[in-house]
Amino acid sequence: MADSPRVLVLNGPNLNMLGKREPEVYGHTTLADVDARCASVGESLGLAVTCRQSNHEGELVGWIQEAREQQDGLVINAGAYTHTSLALHDALRASDLPVVEVHLSNIHRREDFRRHSYVALAAVGMICGLGPLGYELALQALAERFRSAAAGTP
Ligand code: CA2
């Protein structure tokens, strides 16, 4: 649709391994399955969704910088960069976009070092522990945010 709000779904390092390793932690769904589901759920919510994955911090920063001009919202699972990357934090803050952070696993039930997120400081909200459903819920949250902004309601 021409005027659909645009949302970039970004996945960080190692998420290309989804469904191929550690199914006991991350499940059997592949990243291609997640991307396909985001596209179809996005369409049903009236969103134009683009999905990208990178194992490289600088590439993710570049895509976030581009998103400032080209997108209306961002869903991000930054993988391990969540817990380390001030560069992603700064890029997300500078994007001025509504950001929803997603994690497949419940980062609060795992090692202590996963409890801190540099992404969360730049996000409107975070969904974790619900597996791939988290991406759909994040898209739903953004769609609702765009709808209420367009209607002028809080
Ligand atoms: O739970 C999440 O979504 C995480 O962002 C996943 C990251 C982890 O570092 C975060 O603390 C939480 C790891 C992504 C690695 O994904 C793999 C998937 C399958 C096999 C191996 C790695």
Coordinates of N, CA and C and ligand atoms in Angstrom, one line a residue, residues 12-23 25-27 77-83 102-107 110-111 113-114 128-129 135, ligand 1:
G12 N 20.3 -9.0 14.7 CA 21.7 -8.9 14.9 C 22.5 -10.2 14.8
P13 N 23.7 -10.3 15.4 CA 24.6 -11.4 15.2 C 24.0 -12.7 15.7
N14 N 24.3 -13.7 14.8 CA 24.0 -15.1 15.1 C 22.5 -15.5 14.9
L15 N 21.7 -14.5 14.7 CA 20.3 -14.8 14.6 C 20.0 -15.5 13.2
N16 N 21.0 -15.5 12.3 CA 20.9 -16.3 11.1 C 21.0 -17.8 11.4
M17 N 21.4 -18.1 12.6 CA 21.5 -19.5 13.0 C 20.2 -20.1 13.6
L18 N 19.2 -19.2 13.7 CA 18.0 -19.7 14.3 C 17.4 -20.9 13.6
G19 N 17.0 -21.9 14.5 CA 16.4 -23.1 13.9 C 17.4 -24.1 13.5
K20 N 18.7 -23.7 13.5 CA 19.8 -24.6 13.0 C 20.7 -25.1 14.2
R21 N 20.7 -24.3 15.3 CA 21.5 -24.7 16.5 C 20.7 -24.3 17.7
E22 N 21.1 -24.9 18.8 CA 20.5 -24.6 20.1 C 18.9 -24.5 20.1
P23 N 18.3 -25.5 19.6 CA 16.8 -25.4 19.5 C 16.2 -25.4 20.9
V25 N 17.1 -23.6 23.4 CA 17.1 -22.2 23.8 C 16.2 -21.4 22.9
Y26 N 16.4 -21.6 21.6 CA 15.8 -20.6 20.6 C 14.7 -21.2 19.7
G27 N 14.4 -22.5 19.9 CA 13.3 -23.1 19.2 C 13.7 -23.6 17.8
N77 N 16.0 -7.0 17.3 CA 16.6 -8.0 18.2 C 18.1 -7.9 17.9
A78 N 18.8 -7.2 18.7 CA 20.2 -6.9 18.5 C 21.2 -8.0 18.9
G79 N 20.6 -9.2 19.3 CA 21.4 -10.3 19.7 C 22.3 -9.9 20.8
A80 N 23.6 -10.4 20.8 CA 24.5 -10.1 21.9 C 24.9 -8.6 21.9
Y81 N 24.8 -7.9 20.8 CA 25.1 -6.4 20.8 C 24.2 -5.7 21.7
T82 N 23.0 -6.3 22.0 CA 22.1 -5.7 23.0 C 22.8 -5.3 24.3
H83 N 23.7 -6.2 24.7 CA 24.4 -6.0 26.0 C 25.7 -5.3 26.0
V102 N 13.1 -6.7 20.8 CA 12.5 -8.0 20.9 C 13.7 -9.0 21.3
H103 N 13.4 -9.9 22.2 CA 14.3 -11.1 22.4 C 13.5 -12.3 22.4
L104 N 14.0 -13.4 21.8 CA 13.3 -14.6 21.7 C 13.2 -15.3 23.1
S105 N 14.4 -15.2 23.8 CA 14.5 -15.8 25.1 C 14.2 -14.8 26.2
N106 N 13.9 -15.2 27.4 CA 13.7 -14.3 28.5 C 15.0 -14.0 29.1
I107 N 15.5 -12.8 28.7 CA 16.9 -12.4 29.1 C 17.0 -12.2 30.6
R110 N 18.2 -15.6 32.4 CA 19.5 -16.2 31.9 C 20.6 -15.7 32.7
E111 N 21.8 -15.7 32.1 CA 23.0 -15.1 32.9 C 22.8 -13.7 33.2
F113 N 24.7 -11.2 32.8 CA 25.2 -10.2 31.8 C 24.2 -9.9 30.7
R114 N 23.1 -10.8 30.6 CA 22.1 -10.5 29.6 C 21.0 -9.6 30.1
C128 N 10.2 -9.9 25.6 CA 11.2 -11.0 25.6 C 10.6 -12.2 26.2
G129 N 11.1 -13.3 25.7 CA 10.7 -14.6 26.3 C 9.6 -15.3 25.6
Y135 N 8.1 -10.8 17.8 CA 8.2 -9.9 16.6 C 6.8 -9.5 16.1
Ligands
CA2_1 O1 16.9 -14.1 23.1 C1 17.3 -13.4 22.2 O2 16.7 -13.1 21.2 C2 18.8 -12.9 22.2 O3 18.8 -11.6 21.6 C3 19.6 -13.9 21.4 C4 21.1 -13.6 21.4 C5 21.6 -13.4 22.8 O4 23.0 -13.0 22.8 C6 20.8 -12.4 23.6 O5 21.3 -12.4 24.9 C7 19.3 -12.8 23.6 C8 21.9 -14.7 20.7 C9 21.4 -15.0 19.3 C10 22.0 -16.2 18.9 O6 21.1 -16.9 18.2 C11 21.4 -18.3 18.0 C12 20.3 -19.0 17.4 C13 20.5 -20.3 17.2 C14 21.7 -20.9 17.4 C15 22.8 -20.2 17.9 C16 22.6 -18.8 18.2

